mmCIF file with all atom_site columns, C-alpha atoms in Angstrom:
data_model
loop_
_atom_site.group_PDB
_atom_site.id
_atom_site.type_symbol
_atom_site.label_atom_id
_atom_site.label_alt_id
_atom_site.label_comp_id
_atom_site.label_asym_id
_atom_site.label_entity_id
_atom_site.label_seq_id
_atom_site.pdbx_PDB_ins_code
_atom_site.Cartn_x
_atom_site.Cartn_y
_atom_site.Cartn_z
_atom_site.occupancy
_atom_site.B_iso_or_equiv
_atom_site.pdbx_formal_charge
_atom_site.auth_seq_id
_atom_site.auth_comp_id
_atom_site.auth_asym_id
_atom_site.auth_atom_id
_atom_site.pdbx_PDB_model_num
ATOM 1   C CA . MET A 1 1   ? -170.085 -70.458 -75.381 1.00 72.00 ? 1   MET A CA 1
ATOM 2   C CA . PRO A 1 2   ? -172.434 -72.196 -72.926 1.00 82.00 ? 2   PRO A CA 1
ATOM 3   C CA . ARG A 1 3   ? -174.902 -74.163 -74.388 1.00 93.00 ? 3   ARG A CA 1
ATOM 4   C CA . LEU A 1 4   ? -178.025 -74.083 -75.511 1.00 95.00 ? 4   LEU A CA 1
ATOM 5   C CA . MET A 1 5   ? -180.590 -75.761 -73.274 1.00 95.00 ? 5   MET A CA 1
ATOM 6   C CA . SER A 1 6   ? -184.567 -75.518 -74.575 1.00 94.00 ? 6   SER A CA 1
ATOM 7   C CA . VAL A 1 7   ? -187.492 -74.733 -71.806 1.00 95.00 ? 7   VAL A CA 1
ATOM 8   C CA . SER A 1 8   ? -190.120 -73.904 -74.067 1.00 91.00 ? 8   SER A CA 1
ATOM 9   C CA . LEU A 1 9   ? -192.353 -75.385 -71.727 1.00 93.00 ? 9   LEU A CA 1
ATOM 10  C CA . THR A 1 10  ? -191.197 -73.846 -68.457 1.00 95.00 ? 10  THR A CA 1
ATOM 11  C CA . GLU A 1 11  ? -190.286 -71.055 -69.549 1.00 95.00 ? 11  GLU A CA 1
ATOM 12  C CA . ASN A 1 12  ? -192.405 -68.845 -66.777 1.00 96.00 ? 12  ASN A CA 1
ATOM 13  C CA . GLN A 1 13  ? -190.559 -70.883 -63.662 1.00 96.00 ? 13  GLN A CA 1
ATOM 14  C CA . VAL A 1 14  ? -187.260 -70.294 -65.603 1.00 96.00 ? 14  VAL A CA 1
ATOM 15  C CA . ARG A 1 15  ? -187.794 -66.557 -65.628 1.00 95.00 ? 15  ARG A CA 1
ATOM 16  C CA . ASP A 1 16  ? -189.478 -66.228 -61.953 1.00 95.00 ? 16  ASP A CA 1
ATOM 17  C CA . ARG A 1 17  ? -186.779 -67.881 -61.014 1.00 96.00 ? 17  ARG A CA 1
ATOM 18  C CA . SER A 1 18  ? -189.236 -71.176 -59.541 1.00 95.00 ? 18  SER A CA 1
ATOM 19  C CA . LYS A 1 19  ? -187.435 -74.046 -61.304 1.00 97.00 ? 19  LYS A CA 1
ATOM 20  C CA . THR A 1 20  ? -183.401 -74.987 -60.213 1.00 97.00 ? 20  THR A CA 1
ATOM 21  C CA . VAL A 1 21  ? -184.072 -78.446 -61.356 1.00 98.00 ? 21  VAL A CA 1
ATOM 22  C CA . THR A 1 22  ? -184.637 -80.016 -64.717 1.00 97.00 ? 22  THR A CA 1
ATOM 23  C CA . ARG A 1 23  ? -185.033 -83.260 -65.596 1.00 97.00 ? 23  ARG A CA 1
ATOM 24  C CA . ARG A 1 24  ? -183.678 -84.884 -68.891 1.00 96.00 ? 24  ARG A CA 1
ATOM 25  C CA . VAL A 1 25  ? -183.698 -88.242 -71.344 1.00 95.00 ? 25  VAL A CA 1
ATOM 26  C CA . GLY A 1 26  ? -179.797 -87.644 -72.454 1.00 90.00 ? 26  GLY A CA 1
ATOM 27  C CA . TRP A 1 27  ? -177.878 -84.141 -71.596 1.00 93.00 ? 27  TRP A CA 1
ATOM 28  C CA . LYS A 1 28  ? -175.607 -87.287 -70.511 1.00 94.00 ? 28  LYS A CA 1
ATOM 29  C CA . MET A 1 29  ? -172.470 -85.771 -70.688 1.00 94.00 ? 29  MET A CA 1
ATOM 30  C CA . LEU A 1 30  ? -173.349 -82.338 -68.655 1.00 95.00 ? 30  LEU A CA 1
ATOM 31  C CA . ARG A 1 31  ? -170.728 -82.486 -65.420 1.00 96.00 ? 31  ARG A CA 1
ATOM 32  C CA . ALA A 1 32  ? -170.684 -79.222 -62.406 1.00 97.00 ? 32  ALA A CA 1
ATOM 33  C CA . GLY A 1 33  ? -168.996 -76.046 -63.403 1.00 96.00 ? 33  GLY A CA 1
ATOM 34  C CA . ASP A 1 34  ? -171.321 -76.555 -66.925 1.00 97.00 ? 34  ASP A CA 1
ATOM 35  C CA . ARG A 1 35  ? -172.516 -73.477 -67.660 1.00 96.00 ? 35  ARG A CA 1
ATOM 36  C CA . LEU A 1 36  ? -175.490 -73.235 -70.355 1.00 96.00 ? 36  LEU A CA 1
ATOM 37  C CA . THR A 1 37  ? -177.307 -70.128 -72.381 1.00 95.00 ? 37  THR A CA 1
ATOM 38  C CA . LEU A 1 38  ? -181.772 -71.794 -71.597 1.00 96.00 ? 38  LEU A CA 1
ATOM 39  C CA . CYS A 1 39  ? -183.684 -70.208 -73.991 1.00 95.00 ? 39  CYS A CA 1
ATOM 40  C CA . ARG A 1 40  ? -187.073 -70.763 -75.320 1.00 93.00 ? 40  ARG A CA 1
ATOM 41  C CA . LYS A 1 41  ? -186.919 -73.055 -78.420 1.00 90.00 ? 41  LYS A CA 1
ATOM 42  C CA . VAL A 1 42  ? -183.357 -74.180 -80.209 1.00 90.00 ? 42  VAL A CA 1
ATOM 43  C CA . MET A 1 43  ? -184.642 -77.270 -81.843 1.00 88.00 ? 43  MET A CA 1
ATOM 44  C CA . GLY A 1 44  ? -187.186 -76.561 -85.038 1.00 85.00 ? 44  GLY A CA 1
ATOM 45  C CA . ARG A 1 45  ? -186.845 -73.583 -84.613 1.00 86.00 ? 45  ARG A CA 1
ATOM 46  C CA . ARG A 1 46  ? -188.530 -71.786 -88.700 1.00 90.00 ? 46  ARG A CA 1
ATOM 47  C CA . ARG A 1 47  ? -186.949 -70.132 -90.698 1.00 91.00 ? 47  ARG A CA 1
ATOM 48  C CA . GLY A 1 48  ? -186.893 -66.269 -89.481 1.00 90.00 ? 48  GLY A CA 1
ATOM 49  C CA . GLU A 1 49  ? -187.312 -67.285 -85.611 1.00 89.00 ? 49  GLU A CA 1
ATOM 50  C CA . PRO A 1 50  ? -185.544 -65.155 -83.467 1.00 91.00 ? 50  PRO A CA 1
ATOM 51  C CA . LEU A 1 51  ? -183.062 -67.537 -81.224 1.00 89.00 ? 51  LEU A CA 1
ATOM 52  C CA . VAL A 1 52  ? -184.627 -65.912 -77.545 1.00 94.00 ? 52  VAL A CA 1
ATOM 53  C CA . ARG A 1 53  ? -182.088 -66.453 -74.482 1.00 94.00 ? 53  ARG A CA 1
ATOM 54  C CA . ILE A 1 54  ? -183.501 -65.951 -71.367 1.00 95.00 ? 54  ILE A CA 1
ATOM 55  C CA . VAL A 1 55  ? -180.358 -65.985 -69.021 1.00 96.00 ? 55  VAL A CA 1
ATOM 56  C CA . ASP A 1 56  ? -177.017 -68.015 -68.002 1.00 96.00 ? 56  ASP A CA 1
ATOM 57  C CA . ILE A 1 57  ? -176.675 -70.408 -65.531 1.00 97.00 ? 57  ILE A CA 1
ATOM 58  C CA . GLU A 1 58  ? -174.430 -72.973 -64.290 1.00 97.00 ? 58  GLU A CA 1
ATOM 59  C CA . VAL A 1 59  ? -174.454 -76.898 -63.606 1.00 97.00 ? 59  VAL A CA 1
ATOM 60  C CA . VAL A 1 60  ? -174.429 -77.233 -59.907 1.00 97.00 ? 60  VAL A CA 1
ATOM 61  C CA . SER A 1 61  ? -174.753 -80.418 -59.826 1.00 97.00 ? 61  SER A CA 1
ATOM 62  C CA . THR A 1 62  ? -175.902 -84.157 -62.486 1.00 98.00 ? 62  THR A CA 1
ATOM 63  C CA . ARG A 1 63  ? -177.348 -87.347 -61.393 1.00 97.00 ? 63  ARG A CA 1
ATOM 64  C CA . ARG A 1 64  ? -178.429 -90.159 -63.440 1.00 98.00 ? 64  ARG A CA 1
ATOM 65  C CA . GLU A 1 65  ? -181.897 -91.833 -62.300 1.00 97.00 ? 65  GLU A CA 1
ATOM 66  C CA . PRO A 1 66  ? -185.579 -93.607 -62.533 1.00 98.00 ? 66  PRO A CA 1
ATOM 67  C CA . LEU A 1 67  ? -187.805 -90.898 -63.272 1.00 98.00 ? 67  LEU A CA 1
ATOM 68  C CA . ALA A 1 68  ? -190.522 -92.143 -61.125 1.00 97.00 ? 68  ALA A CA 1
ATOM 69  C CA . ASP A 1 69  ? -187.888 -91.740 -58.480 1.00 97.00 ? 69  ASP A CA 1
ATOM 70  C CA . ILE A 1 70  ? -188.989 -88.043 -57.950 1.00 98.00 ? 70  ILE A CA 1
ATOM 71  C CA . THR A 1 71  ? -189.864 -86.669 -55.049 1.00 98.00 ? 71  THR A CA 1
ATOM 72  C CA . PRO A 1 72  ? -192.234 -84.226 -54.470 1.00 98.00 ? 72  PRO A CA 1
ATOM 73  C CA . ALA A 1 73  ? -189.619 -81.618 -53.494 1.00 98.00 ? 73  ALA A CA 1
ATOM 74  C CA . GLU A 1 74  ? -188.081 -81.798 -56.269 1.00 98.00 ? 74  GLU A CA 1
ATOM 75  C CA . VAL A 1 75  ? -191.116 -82.201 -58.443 1.00 98.00 ? 75  VAL A CA 1
ATOM 76  C CA . THR A 1 76  ? -191.499 -78.133 -56.969 1.00 97.00 ? 76  THR A CA 1
ATOM 77  C CA . ALA A 1 77  ? -188.060 -77.308 -57.675 1.00 97.00 ? 77  ALA A CA 1
ATOM 78  C CA . GLU A 1 78  ? -188.783 -77.754 -61.112 1.00 97.00 ? 78  GLU A CA 1
ATOM 79  C CA . GLY A 1 79  ? -191.144 -75.198 -60.588 1.00 96.00 ? 79  GLY A CA 1
ATOM 80  C CA . PHE A 1 80  ? -194.522 -76.769 -60.374 1.00 97.00 ? 80  PHE A CA 1
ATOM 81  C CA . PRO A 1 81  ? -195.602 -77.414 -57.481 1.00 97.00 ? 81  PRO A CA 1
ATOM 82  C CA . GLN A 1 82  ? -198.787 -77.346 -57.756 1.00 97.00 ? 82  GLN A CA 1
ATOM 83  C CA . MET A 1 83  ? -198.014 -80.984 -59.149 1.00 97.00 ? 83  MET A CA 1
ATOM 84  C CA . SER A 1 84  ? -198.193 -84.336 -57.322 1.00 98.00 ? 84  SER A CA 1
ATOM 85  C CA . PRO A 1 85  ? -195.119 -86.564 -58.289 1.00 98.00 ? 85  PRO A CA 1
ATOM 86  C CA . ALA A 1 86  ? -196.954 -88.824 -60.330 1.00 98.00 ? 86  ALA A CA 1
ATOM 87  C CA . GLU A 1 87  ? -198.633 -86.004 -62.103 1.00 98.00 ? 87  GLU A CA 1
ATOM 88  C CA . PHE A 1 88  ? -195.259 -84.740 -62.692 1.00 98.00 ? 88  PHE A CA 1
ATOM 89  C CA . VAL A 1 89  ? -194.349 -87.848 -64.638 1.00 98.00 ? 89  VAL A CA 1
ATOM 90  C CA . GLU A 1 90  ? -197.514 -88.381 -66.203 1.00 97.00 ? 90  GLU A CA 1
ATOM 91  C CA . PHE A 1 91  ? -196.847 -84.440 -67.633 1.00 97.00 ? 91  PHE A CA 1
ATOM 92  C CA . PHE A 1 92  ? -193.587 -85.572 -68.786 1.00 97.00 ? 92  PHE A CA 1
ATOM 93  C CA . CYS A 1 93  ? -193.902 -88.791 -70.158 1.00 97.00 ? 93  CYS A CA 1
ATOM 94  C CA . ALA A 1 94  ? -197.422 -87.071 -72.271 1.00 96.00 ? 94  ALA A CA 1
ATOM 95  C CA . THR A 1 95  ? -193.946 -84.431 -73.631 1.00 94.00 ? 95  THR A CA 1
ATOM 96  C CA . HIS A 1 96  ? -190.987 -87.048 -74.047 1.00 93.00 ? 96  HIS A CA 1
ATOM 97  C CA . LYS A 1 97  ? -191.395 -89.520 -77.069 1.00 93.00 ? 97  LYS A CA 1
ATOM 98  C CA . GLY A 1 98  ? -191.490 -92.677 -75.786 1.00 93.00 ? 98  GLY A CA 1
ATOM 99  C CA . CYS A 1 99  ? -190.511 -92.144 -72.455 1.00 96.00 ? 99  CYS A CA 1
ATOM 100 C CA . ARG A 1 100 ? -192.099 -94.096 -69.332 1.00 97.00 ? 100 ARG A CA 1
ATOM 101 C CA . PRO A 1 101 ? -192.099 -93.529 -65.257 1.00 97.00 ? 101 PRO A CA 1
ATOM 102 C CA . ASP A 1 102 ? -189.348 -96.441 -65.463 1.00 97.00 ? 102 ASP A CA 1
ATOM 103 C CA . THR A 1 103 ? -186.907 -94.065 -68.384 1.00 97.00 ? 103 THR A CA 1
ATOM 104 C CA . GLU A 1 104 ? -183.641 -92.732 -66.715 1.00 97.00 ? 104 GLU A CA 1
ATOM 105 C CA . VAL A 1 105 ? -183.436 -89.269 -67.363 1.00 98.00 ? 105 VAL A CA 1
ATOM 106 C CA . THR A 1 106 ? -180.685 -86.986 -66.154 1.00 97.00 ? 106 THR A CA 1
ATOM 107 C CA . ARG A 1 107 ? -181.929 -84.554 -63.231 1.00 98.00 ? 107 ARG A CA 1
ATOM 108 C CA . ILE A 1 108 ? -179.641 -81.330 -63.560 1.00 98.00 ? 108 ILE A CA 1
ATOM 109 C CA . GLN A 1 109 ? -180.107 -79.111 -60.677 1.00 98.00 ? 109 GLN A CA 1
ATOM 110 C CA . TRP A 1 110 ? -178.860 -75.020 -61.385 1.00 97.00 ? 110 TRP A CA 1
ATOM 111 C CA . ARG A 1 111 ? -177.868 -71.503 -60.150 1.00 97.00 ? 111 ARG A CA 1
ATOM 112 C CA . TYR A 1 112 ? -179.229 -68.625 -62.632 1.00 97.00 ? 112 TYR A CA 1
ATOM 113 C CA . LEU A 1 113 ? -175.496 -66.660 -63.035 1.00 94.00 ? 113 LEU A CA 1
ATOM 114 C CA . ASP A 1 114 ? -177.731 -63.382 -62.792 1.00 84.00 ? 114 ASP A CA 1
ATOM 115 C CA . ASP A 1 115 ? -178.871 -64.575 -59.420 1.00 69.00 ? 115 ASP A CA 1
ATOM 116 C CA . THR A 1 116 ? -177.526 -61.660 -56.641 1.00 56.00 ? 116 THR A CA 1
ATOM 117 C CA . THR A 1 117 ? -179.174 -63.478 -53.664 1.00 49.00 ? 117 THR A CA 1
ATOM 118 C CA . GLN A 1 118 ? -177.102 -66.828 -54.641 1.00 46.00 ? 118 GLN A CA 1
ATOM 119 C CA . LEU A 1 119 ? -174.147 -65.002 -55.164 1.00 43.00 ? 119 LEU A CA 1
ATOM 120 C CA . GLN A 1 120 ? -174.331 -63.095 -51.789 1.00 42.00 ? 120 GLN A CA 1
ATOM 121 C CA . LEU A 1 121 ? -175.329 -65.644 -49.741 1.00 43.00 ? 121 LEU A CA 1
ATOM 122 C CA . GLY A 1 122 ? -172.085 -67.890 -50.998 1.00 44.00 ? 122 GLY A CA 1
ATOM 123 C CA . THR A 1 123 ? -169.492 -64.718 -50.477 1.00 40.00 ? 123 THR A CA 1
ATOM 124 C CA . ALA A 1 124 ? -171.244 -64.434 -47.002 1.00 40.00 ? 124 ALA A CA 1
ATOM 125 C CA . GLU A 1 125 ? -170.771 -68.230 -46.376 1.00 38.00 ? 125 GLU A CA 1
ATOM 126 C CA . THR A 1 126 ? -167.212 -67.741 -47.455 1.00 37.00 ? 126 THR A CA 1
ATOM 127 C CA . ALA A 1 127 ? -166.448 -65.253 -45.432 1.00 39.00 ? 127 ALA A CA 1
ATOM 128 C CA . ARG A 1 128 ? -166.838 -66.720 -42.030 1.00 35.00 ? 128 ARG A CA 1
#
């Protein structure tokens, strides 16, 4: 059974598939090939509040890096094309207690398991 990951701050970007990367404080144990279920909220649900599962994903790659190293392309992959890297870092730090621009975070890239476009591209590349 896949591990659960909350995407409460980026649920819309996950639902519209514009988010393919996330940064997390911790999450050092993930490896390429691991599967996760992205959920609206995992921790801190009230009694009786349902666990809303959104989609299953497969981790493509992980790496550790300072938060401030984020590039414009990475901000877009995070689902925030309207933000600059500095704005993203400010947003991330404001929503993650104790986080600073120099905090080392885990960058996690994934693919959506229900995305037929990605699956077809993989099949087409294999057939060549």
